[in-house]
Short mmCIF file of C-alpha atoms in Angstrom, two decimals:
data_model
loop_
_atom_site.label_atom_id
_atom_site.label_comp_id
_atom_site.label_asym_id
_atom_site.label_seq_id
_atom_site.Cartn_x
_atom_site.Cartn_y
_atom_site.Cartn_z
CA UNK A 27 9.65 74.59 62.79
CA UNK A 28 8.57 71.44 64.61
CA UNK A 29 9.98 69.41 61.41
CA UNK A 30 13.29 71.53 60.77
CA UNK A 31 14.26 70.48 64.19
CA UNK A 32 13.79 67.23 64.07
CA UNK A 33 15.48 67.17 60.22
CA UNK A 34 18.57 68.63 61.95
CA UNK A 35 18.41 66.59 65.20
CA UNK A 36 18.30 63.32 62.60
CA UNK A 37 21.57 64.87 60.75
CA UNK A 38 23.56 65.24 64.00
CA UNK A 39 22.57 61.25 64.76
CA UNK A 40 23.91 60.44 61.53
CA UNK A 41 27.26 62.23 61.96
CA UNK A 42 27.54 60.53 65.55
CA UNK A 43 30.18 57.07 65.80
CA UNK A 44 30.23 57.50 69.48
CA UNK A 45 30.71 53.83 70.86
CA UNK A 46 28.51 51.73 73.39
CA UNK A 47 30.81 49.92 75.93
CA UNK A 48 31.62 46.37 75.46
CA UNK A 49 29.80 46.20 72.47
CA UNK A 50 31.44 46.13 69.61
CA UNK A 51 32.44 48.52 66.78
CA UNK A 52 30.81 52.18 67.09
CA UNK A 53 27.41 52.19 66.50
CA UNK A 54 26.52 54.84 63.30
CA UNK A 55 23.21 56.02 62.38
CA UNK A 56 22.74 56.71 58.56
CA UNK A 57 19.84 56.56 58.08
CA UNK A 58 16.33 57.65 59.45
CA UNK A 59 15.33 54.43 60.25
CA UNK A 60 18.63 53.88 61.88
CA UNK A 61 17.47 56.64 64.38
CA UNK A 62 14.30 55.30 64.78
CA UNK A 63 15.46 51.64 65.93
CA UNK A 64 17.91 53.39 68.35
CA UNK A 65 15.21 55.84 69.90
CA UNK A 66 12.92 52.85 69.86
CA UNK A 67 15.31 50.68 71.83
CA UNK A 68 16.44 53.28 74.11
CA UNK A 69 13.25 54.00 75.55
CA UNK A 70 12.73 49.82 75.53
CA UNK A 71 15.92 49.32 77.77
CA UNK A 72 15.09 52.70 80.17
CA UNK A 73 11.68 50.90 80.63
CA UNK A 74 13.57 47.42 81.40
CA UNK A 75 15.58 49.55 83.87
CA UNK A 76 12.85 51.26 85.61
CA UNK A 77 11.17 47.51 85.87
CA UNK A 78 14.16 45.98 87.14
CA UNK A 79 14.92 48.21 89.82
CA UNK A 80 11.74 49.05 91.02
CA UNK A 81 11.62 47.16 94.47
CA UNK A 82 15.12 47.41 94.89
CA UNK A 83 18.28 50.17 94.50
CA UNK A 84 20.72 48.73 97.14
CA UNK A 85 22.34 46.15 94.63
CA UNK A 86 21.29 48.06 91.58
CA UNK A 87 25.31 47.32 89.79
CA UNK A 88 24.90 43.74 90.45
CA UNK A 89 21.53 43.70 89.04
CA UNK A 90 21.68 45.60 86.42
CA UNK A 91 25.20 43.20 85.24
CA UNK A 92 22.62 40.59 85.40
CA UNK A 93 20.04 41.78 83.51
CA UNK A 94 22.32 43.16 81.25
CA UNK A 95 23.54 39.38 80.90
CA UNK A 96 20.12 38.16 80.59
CA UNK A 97 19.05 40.00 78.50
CA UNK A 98 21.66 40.29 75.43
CA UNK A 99 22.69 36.25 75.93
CA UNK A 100 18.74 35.73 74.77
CA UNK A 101 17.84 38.77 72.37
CA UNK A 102 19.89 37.15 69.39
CA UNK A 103 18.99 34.04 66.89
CA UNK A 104 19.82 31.27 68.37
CA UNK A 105 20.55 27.44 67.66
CA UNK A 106 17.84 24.60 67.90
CA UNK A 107 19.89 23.51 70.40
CA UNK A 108 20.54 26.54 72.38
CA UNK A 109 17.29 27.49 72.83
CA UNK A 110 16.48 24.15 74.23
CA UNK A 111 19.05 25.14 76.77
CA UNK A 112 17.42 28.58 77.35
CA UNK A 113 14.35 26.61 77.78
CA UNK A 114 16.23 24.20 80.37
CA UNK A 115 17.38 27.16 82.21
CA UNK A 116 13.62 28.36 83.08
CA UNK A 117 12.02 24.99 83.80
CA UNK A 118 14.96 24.59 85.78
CA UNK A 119 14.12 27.70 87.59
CA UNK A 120 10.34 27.15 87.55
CA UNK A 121 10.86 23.42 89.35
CA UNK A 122 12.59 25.14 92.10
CA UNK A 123 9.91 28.00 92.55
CA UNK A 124 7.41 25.18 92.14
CA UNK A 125 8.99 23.31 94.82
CA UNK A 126 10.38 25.95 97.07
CA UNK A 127 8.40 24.95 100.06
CA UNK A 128 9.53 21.32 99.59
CA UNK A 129 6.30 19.98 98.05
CA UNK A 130 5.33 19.19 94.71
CA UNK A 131 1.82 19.30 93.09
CA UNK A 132 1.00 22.08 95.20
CA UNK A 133 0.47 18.95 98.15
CA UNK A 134 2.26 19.79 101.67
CA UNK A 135 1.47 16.01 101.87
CA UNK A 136 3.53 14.70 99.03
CA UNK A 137 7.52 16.08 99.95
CA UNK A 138 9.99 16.95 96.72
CA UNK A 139 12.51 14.18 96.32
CA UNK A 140 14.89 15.74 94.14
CA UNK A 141 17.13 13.17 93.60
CA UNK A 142 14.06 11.03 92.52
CA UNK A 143 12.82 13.37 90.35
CA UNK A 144 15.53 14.40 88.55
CA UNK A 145 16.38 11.10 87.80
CA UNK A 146 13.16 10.70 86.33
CA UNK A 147 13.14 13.98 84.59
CA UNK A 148 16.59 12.77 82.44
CA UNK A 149 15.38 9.41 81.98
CA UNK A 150 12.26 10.49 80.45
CA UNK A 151 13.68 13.06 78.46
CA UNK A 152 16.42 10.62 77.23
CA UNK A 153 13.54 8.25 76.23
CA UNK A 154 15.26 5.53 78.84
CA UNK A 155 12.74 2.99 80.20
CA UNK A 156 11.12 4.31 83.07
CA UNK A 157 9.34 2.79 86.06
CA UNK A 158 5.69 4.45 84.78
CA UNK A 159 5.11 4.31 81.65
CA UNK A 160 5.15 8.02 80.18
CA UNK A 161 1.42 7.40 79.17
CA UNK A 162 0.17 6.89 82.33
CA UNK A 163 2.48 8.98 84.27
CA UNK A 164 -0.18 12.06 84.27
CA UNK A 165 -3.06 9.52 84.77
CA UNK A 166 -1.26 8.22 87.41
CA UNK A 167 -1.42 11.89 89.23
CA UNK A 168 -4.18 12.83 88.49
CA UNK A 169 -5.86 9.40 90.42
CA UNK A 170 -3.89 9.73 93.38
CA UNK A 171 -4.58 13.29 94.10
CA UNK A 172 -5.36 14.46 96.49
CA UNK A 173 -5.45 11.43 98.76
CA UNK A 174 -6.84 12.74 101.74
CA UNK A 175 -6.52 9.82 103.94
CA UNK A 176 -2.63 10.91 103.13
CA UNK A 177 0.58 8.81 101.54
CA UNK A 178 3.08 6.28 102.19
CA UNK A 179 6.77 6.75 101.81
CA UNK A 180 6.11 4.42 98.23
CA UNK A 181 3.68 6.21 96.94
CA UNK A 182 5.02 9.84 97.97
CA UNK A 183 8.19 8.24 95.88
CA UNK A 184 5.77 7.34 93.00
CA UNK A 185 4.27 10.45 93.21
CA UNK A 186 7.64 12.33 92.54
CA UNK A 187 8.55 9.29 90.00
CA UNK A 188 4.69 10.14 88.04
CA UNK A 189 5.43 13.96 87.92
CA UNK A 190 8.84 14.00 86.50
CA UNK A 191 8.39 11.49 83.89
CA UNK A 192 5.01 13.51 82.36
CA UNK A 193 7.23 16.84 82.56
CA UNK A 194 9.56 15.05 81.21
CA UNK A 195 7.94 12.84 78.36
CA UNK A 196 6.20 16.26 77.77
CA UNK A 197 9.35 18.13 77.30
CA UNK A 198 10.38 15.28 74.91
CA UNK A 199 7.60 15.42 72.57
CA UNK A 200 7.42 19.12 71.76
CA UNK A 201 11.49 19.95 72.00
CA UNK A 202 13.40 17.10 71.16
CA UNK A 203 11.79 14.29 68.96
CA UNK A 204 14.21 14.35 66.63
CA UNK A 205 17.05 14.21 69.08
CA UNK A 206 18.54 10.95 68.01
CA UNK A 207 22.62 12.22 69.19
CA UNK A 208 20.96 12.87 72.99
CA UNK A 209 22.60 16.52 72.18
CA UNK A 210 19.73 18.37 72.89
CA UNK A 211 19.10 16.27 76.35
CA UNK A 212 22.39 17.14 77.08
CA UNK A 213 21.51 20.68 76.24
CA UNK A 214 18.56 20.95 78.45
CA UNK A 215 19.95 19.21 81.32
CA UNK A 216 22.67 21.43 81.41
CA UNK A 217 20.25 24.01 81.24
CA UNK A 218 18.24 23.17 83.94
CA UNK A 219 21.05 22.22 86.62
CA UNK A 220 21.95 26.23 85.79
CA UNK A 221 18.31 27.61 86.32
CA UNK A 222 18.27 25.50 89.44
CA UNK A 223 21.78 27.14 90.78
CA UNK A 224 20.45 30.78 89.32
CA UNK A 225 17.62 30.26 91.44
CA UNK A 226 18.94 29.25 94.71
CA UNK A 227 21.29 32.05 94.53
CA UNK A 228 18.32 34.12 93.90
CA UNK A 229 19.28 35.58 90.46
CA UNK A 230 16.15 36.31 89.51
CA UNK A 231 16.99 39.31 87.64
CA UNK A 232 18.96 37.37 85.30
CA UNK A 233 16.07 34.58 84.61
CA UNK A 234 13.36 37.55 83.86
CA UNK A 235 16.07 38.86 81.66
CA UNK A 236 15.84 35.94 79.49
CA UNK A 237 12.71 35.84 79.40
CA UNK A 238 12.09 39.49 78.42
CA UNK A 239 15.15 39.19 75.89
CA UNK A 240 14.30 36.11 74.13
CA UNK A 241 10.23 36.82 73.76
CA UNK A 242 11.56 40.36 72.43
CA UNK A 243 13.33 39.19 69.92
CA UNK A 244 10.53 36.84 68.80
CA UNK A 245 8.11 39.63 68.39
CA UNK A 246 10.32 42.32 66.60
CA UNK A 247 11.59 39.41 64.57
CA UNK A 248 8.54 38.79 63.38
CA UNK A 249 6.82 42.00 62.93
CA UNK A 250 6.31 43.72 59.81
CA UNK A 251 8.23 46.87 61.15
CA UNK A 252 8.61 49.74 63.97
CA UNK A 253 4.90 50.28 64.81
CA UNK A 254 4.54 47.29 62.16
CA UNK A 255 5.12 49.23 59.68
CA UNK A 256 7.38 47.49 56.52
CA UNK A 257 8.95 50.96 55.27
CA UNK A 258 10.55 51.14 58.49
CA UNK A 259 12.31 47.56 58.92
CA UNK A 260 13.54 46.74 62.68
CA UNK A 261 17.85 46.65 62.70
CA UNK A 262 17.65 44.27 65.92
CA UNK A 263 21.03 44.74 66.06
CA UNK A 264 20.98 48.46 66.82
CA UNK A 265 17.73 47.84 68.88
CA UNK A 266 20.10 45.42 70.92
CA UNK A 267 22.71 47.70 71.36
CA UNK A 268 20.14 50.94 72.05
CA UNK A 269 18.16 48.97 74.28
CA UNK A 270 21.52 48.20 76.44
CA UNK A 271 22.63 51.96 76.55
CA UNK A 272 19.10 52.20 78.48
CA UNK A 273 19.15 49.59 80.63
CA UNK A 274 22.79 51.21 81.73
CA UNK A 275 22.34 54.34 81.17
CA UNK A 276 25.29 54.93 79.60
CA UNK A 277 27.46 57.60 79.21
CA UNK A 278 28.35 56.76 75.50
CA UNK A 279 24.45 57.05 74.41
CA UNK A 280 23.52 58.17 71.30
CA UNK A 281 20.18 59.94 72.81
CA UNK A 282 19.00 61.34 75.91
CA UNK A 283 16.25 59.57 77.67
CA UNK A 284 14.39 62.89 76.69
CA UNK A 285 15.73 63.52 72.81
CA UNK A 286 14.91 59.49 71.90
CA UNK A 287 11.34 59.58 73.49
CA UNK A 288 10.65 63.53 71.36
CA UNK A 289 12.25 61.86 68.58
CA UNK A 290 10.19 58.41 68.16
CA UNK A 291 7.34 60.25 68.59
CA UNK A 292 7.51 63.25 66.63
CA UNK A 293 9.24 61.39 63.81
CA UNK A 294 6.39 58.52 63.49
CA UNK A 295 3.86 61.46 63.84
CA UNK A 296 5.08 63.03 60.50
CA UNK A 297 5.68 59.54 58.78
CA UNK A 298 1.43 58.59 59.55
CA UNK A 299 0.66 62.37 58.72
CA UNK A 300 3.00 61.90 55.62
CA UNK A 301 1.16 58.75 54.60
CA UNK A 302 -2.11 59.95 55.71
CA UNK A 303 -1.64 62.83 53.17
CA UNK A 304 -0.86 60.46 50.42
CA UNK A 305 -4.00 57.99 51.19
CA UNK A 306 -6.17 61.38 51.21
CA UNK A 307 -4.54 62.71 48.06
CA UNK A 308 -4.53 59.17 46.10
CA UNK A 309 -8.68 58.86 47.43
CA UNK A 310 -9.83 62.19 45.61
CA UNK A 311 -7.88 61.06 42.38
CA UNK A 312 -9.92 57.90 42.26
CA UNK A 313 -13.20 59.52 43.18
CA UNK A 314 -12.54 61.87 40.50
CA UNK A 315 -11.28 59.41 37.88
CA UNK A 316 -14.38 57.03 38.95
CA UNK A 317 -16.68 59.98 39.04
CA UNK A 318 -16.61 60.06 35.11
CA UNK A 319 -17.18 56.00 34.84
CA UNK A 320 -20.38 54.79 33.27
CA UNK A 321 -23.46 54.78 35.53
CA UNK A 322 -21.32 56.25 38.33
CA UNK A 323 -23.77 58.72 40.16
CA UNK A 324 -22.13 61.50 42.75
CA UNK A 325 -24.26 63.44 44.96
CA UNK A 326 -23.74 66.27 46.54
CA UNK A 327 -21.92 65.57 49.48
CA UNK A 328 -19.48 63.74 47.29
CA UNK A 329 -20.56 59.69 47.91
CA UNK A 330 -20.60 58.07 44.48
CA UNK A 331 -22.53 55.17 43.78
CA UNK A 332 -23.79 52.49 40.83
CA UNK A 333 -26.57 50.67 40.90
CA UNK A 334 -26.48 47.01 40.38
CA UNK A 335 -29.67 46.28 40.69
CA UNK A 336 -32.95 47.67 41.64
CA UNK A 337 -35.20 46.17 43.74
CA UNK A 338 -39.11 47.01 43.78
CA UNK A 339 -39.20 47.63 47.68
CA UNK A 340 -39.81 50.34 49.90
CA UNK A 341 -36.86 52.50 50.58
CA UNK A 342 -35.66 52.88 54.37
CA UNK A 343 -35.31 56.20 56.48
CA UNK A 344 -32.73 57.12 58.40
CA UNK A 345 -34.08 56.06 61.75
CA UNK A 346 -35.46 52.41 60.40
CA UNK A 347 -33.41 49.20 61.53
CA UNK A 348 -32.05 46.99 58.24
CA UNK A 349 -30.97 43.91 57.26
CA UNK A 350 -28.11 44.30 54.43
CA UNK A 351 -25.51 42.03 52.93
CA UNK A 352 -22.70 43.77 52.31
CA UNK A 353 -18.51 43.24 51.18
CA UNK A 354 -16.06 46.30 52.26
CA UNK A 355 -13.07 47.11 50.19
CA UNK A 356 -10.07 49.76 49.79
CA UNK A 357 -9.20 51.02 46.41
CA UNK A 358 -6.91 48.66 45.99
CA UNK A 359 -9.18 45.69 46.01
CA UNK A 360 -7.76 44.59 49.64
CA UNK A 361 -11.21 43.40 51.49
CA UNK A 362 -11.65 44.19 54.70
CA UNK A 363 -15.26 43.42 55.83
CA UNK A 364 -17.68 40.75 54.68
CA UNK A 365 -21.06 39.39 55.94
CA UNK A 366 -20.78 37.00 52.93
CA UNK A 367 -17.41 35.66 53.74
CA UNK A 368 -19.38 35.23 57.77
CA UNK A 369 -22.47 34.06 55.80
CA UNK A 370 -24.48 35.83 57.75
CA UNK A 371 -26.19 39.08 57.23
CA UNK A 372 -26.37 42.49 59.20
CA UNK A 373 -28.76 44.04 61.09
CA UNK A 374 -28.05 47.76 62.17
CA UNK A 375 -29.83 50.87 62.95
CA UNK A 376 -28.76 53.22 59.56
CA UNK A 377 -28.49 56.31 61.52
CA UNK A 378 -25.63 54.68 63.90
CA UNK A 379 -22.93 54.18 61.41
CA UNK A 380 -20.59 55.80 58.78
CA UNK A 381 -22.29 59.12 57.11
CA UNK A 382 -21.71 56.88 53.75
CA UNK A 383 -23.86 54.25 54.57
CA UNK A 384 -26.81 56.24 56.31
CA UNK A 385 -26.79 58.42 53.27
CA UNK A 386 -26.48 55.46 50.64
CA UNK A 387 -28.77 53.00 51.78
CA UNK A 388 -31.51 55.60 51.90
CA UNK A 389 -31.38 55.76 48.14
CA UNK A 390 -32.11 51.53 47.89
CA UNK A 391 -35.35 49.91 47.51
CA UNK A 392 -35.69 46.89 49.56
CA UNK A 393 -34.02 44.14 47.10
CA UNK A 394 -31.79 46.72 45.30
CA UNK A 395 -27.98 45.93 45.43
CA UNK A 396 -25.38 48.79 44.62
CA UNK A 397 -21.68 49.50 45.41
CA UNK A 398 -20.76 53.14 46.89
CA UNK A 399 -18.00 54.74 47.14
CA UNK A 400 -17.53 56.35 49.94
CA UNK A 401 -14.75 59.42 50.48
CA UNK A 402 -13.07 59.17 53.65
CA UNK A 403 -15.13 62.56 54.98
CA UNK A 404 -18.51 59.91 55.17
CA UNK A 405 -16.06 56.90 55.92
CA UNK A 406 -13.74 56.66 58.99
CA UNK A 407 -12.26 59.81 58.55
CA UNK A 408 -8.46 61.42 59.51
CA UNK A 409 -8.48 58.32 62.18
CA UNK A 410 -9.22 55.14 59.90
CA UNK A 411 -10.25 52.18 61.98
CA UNK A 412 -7.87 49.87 63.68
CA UNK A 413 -5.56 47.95 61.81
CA UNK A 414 -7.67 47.41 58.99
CA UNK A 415 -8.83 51.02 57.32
CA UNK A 416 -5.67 53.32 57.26
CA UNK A 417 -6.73 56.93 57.86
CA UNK A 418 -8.07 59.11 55.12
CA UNK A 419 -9.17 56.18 52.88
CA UNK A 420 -11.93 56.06 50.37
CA UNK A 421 -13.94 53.20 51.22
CA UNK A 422 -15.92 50.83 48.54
CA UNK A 423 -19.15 48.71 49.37
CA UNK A 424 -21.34 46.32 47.39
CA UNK A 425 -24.47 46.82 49.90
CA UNK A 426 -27.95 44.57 48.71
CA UNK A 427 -30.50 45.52 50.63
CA UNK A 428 -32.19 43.02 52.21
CA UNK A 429 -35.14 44.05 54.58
CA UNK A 430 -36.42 47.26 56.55
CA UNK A 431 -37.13 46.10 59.87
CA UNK A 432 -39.80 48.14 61.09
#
């Protein structure tokens, strides 16, 4: 029933061309994984909301504008150059948090000469001979602080002088070292002179904004997919435009801060139980194609295993402590455990991990190596393990036994 419903509620999306304000051509859902992105980036931008207007609800228009702002001028690919100037804009806004109480360096004894140090700051980013030398700047600092016995008027100038050219020869080195037109110091200065404006008018909204917008599109940009998974490819433009209708909560939404959170979840529910079948159904065809394989031994609560080698060794018991070396492996030769690849062996207790192994290793002689393999019912089960062993999957070891430590 559970799965009709959600079929139907998926073919209603589809159908839908309702438009988002101000954004463009109406948004259409075709597709599943249309849906997804949209339910995904609804509940994103009602999440945003809630966080933005947590302390406050008296200017919650002008804020949300500003976020809004924030957040879409950021969550886009953007230029070399304009993301220098995005990167302006908060050290703009960071110098004037930093020096809010009219200090630098967090010393009440060294005041903030702006004028000095923005000077500095340009000069140093422009690569423009400077009175300290850029390699000495931070040494310079790092001498003369703290100076309890306190600071002359030319030193508390030095001081300011010091700490914008090392921001600055900084900023240089990891942003703009091939700038060779001064177009990206032009960039970042203009930047900055707005993140020091944004701040004094305390628009901090807008400055998280960026922040949240541009580091989100960095991570769905590079992730494999929704819940990083590659059959179900972010659209970041529809994740954009989803994630706005939340933030606003507008009236033109394609979902229902209910309908997109019972959607994401119930529809990624039956995509891992969908897949989860398939791993479980593609792990009993191998164990039953492998079952008839040469020296392939099954026992009777279905672990399979060949022997490699036989050592002459006692064998251990379920509550003895070993030593093994061991490489783990899906069925598709992907490894995902080695003590070889560590170079270093393990010890364990064999009655404290996977049914497979305590079973398995029972049957080795000390100096025996086999391979088992292991059906996900003695593996990690209907939950897998992390990111590495998917639910339901048939697990393969090469195990050599390497001591019983008694």
């Amino acid at each position: 029933m559970k799965t009709l419903t959600l079929t139907l509620f998926s073919l209603l999306l589809a159908a839908s061309s309702i438009a988002a304000p101000g954004q463009g051509k109406p948004l259409v859902l075709t597709t599943k994984t249309d849906s997804l992105n949209y339910a995904f980036g609804y509940t994103n931008g009602l999440g945003m909301r809630s966080y933005m207007l947590q302390s406050d609800s008296a200017n919650a228009d002008t804020r949300m504008k500003s976020f809004i702002e924030g957040f879409a001028g950021t969550f886009r690919e953007q230029s070399p150059t304009e993301r220098i100037y995005t990167e302006g804009i908060q050290f703009g806004a960071m110098i004037s948090r930093e020096t809010e109480k009219g200090y630098i360096l967090h010393d009440s004894l060294i005041p903030f000469n702006r004028k000095r140090f923005e000077k500095m700051l340009f000069n140093s980013i422009s690569a423009k001979k400077t009175p300290i030398p850029p390699d000495i700047a931070e040494p310079y600092i790092l001498r003369h602080t703290p100076d309890t016995s306190g600071y002359s008027k030319a030193k508390i100038d030095s001081m300011n002088m010091a700490f914008a050219i090392a921001n600055g020869a900084a900023i240089r080195k990891y942003m703009m070292r091939d700038d060779t037109t001064q177009g990206d110091c032009k960039a970042f200065r203009k930047g900055y002179l707005r993140g020091v404006a944004l701040y004094r008018n305390h628009d901090t909204v807008y400055l998280e904004a960026m922040r949240i917008g541009s580091g989100t599109y960095a991570r769905l940009s590079a992730s494999e997919g929704i819940m990083d998974n590659p059959e179900l490819p972010f659209d970041l433009e529809i994740f954009r435009r989803s994630a706005i209708d939340g933030i606003s909560l507008s009236d033109s939404a394609l979902m229902t801060a209910e309908s997109a959170e019972l959607y994401f979840i119930s529809t990624m529910q039956a995509i891992e139980q969908e897949k989860a079948g398939r791993m479980a159904a593609e792990g009993e065809a191998f164990l039953k194609e492998n079952a008839s394989k040469e020296g392939v031994i099954t026992t009777a609560s279905g672990l399979q295993y060949k022997v490699e080698r036989i050592g002459d060794g006692p064998r251990p018991t379920a509550t003895d402590k070993v030593k093994v070396h061991y490489k783990g492996r899906l069925t598709d030769g992907t490894v995902f455990d080695s003590s070889y690849q560590r170079g270093e062996p393990l010890t364990f207790n064999l009655n404290q991990v996977i049914k497979g192994w305590t079973e398995g290793v029972q049957l080795m002689p000390v100096g025996s190596k086999f391979t088992f393999y292991v059906p996900y019912t003695l593996g990690y089960g209907e939950r897998g393990a992390g990111n590495v062993i998917p639910p339901y999957a048939t697990l393969i070891f090469t195990i050599e036994l390497l001591d019983i430590e008694r």
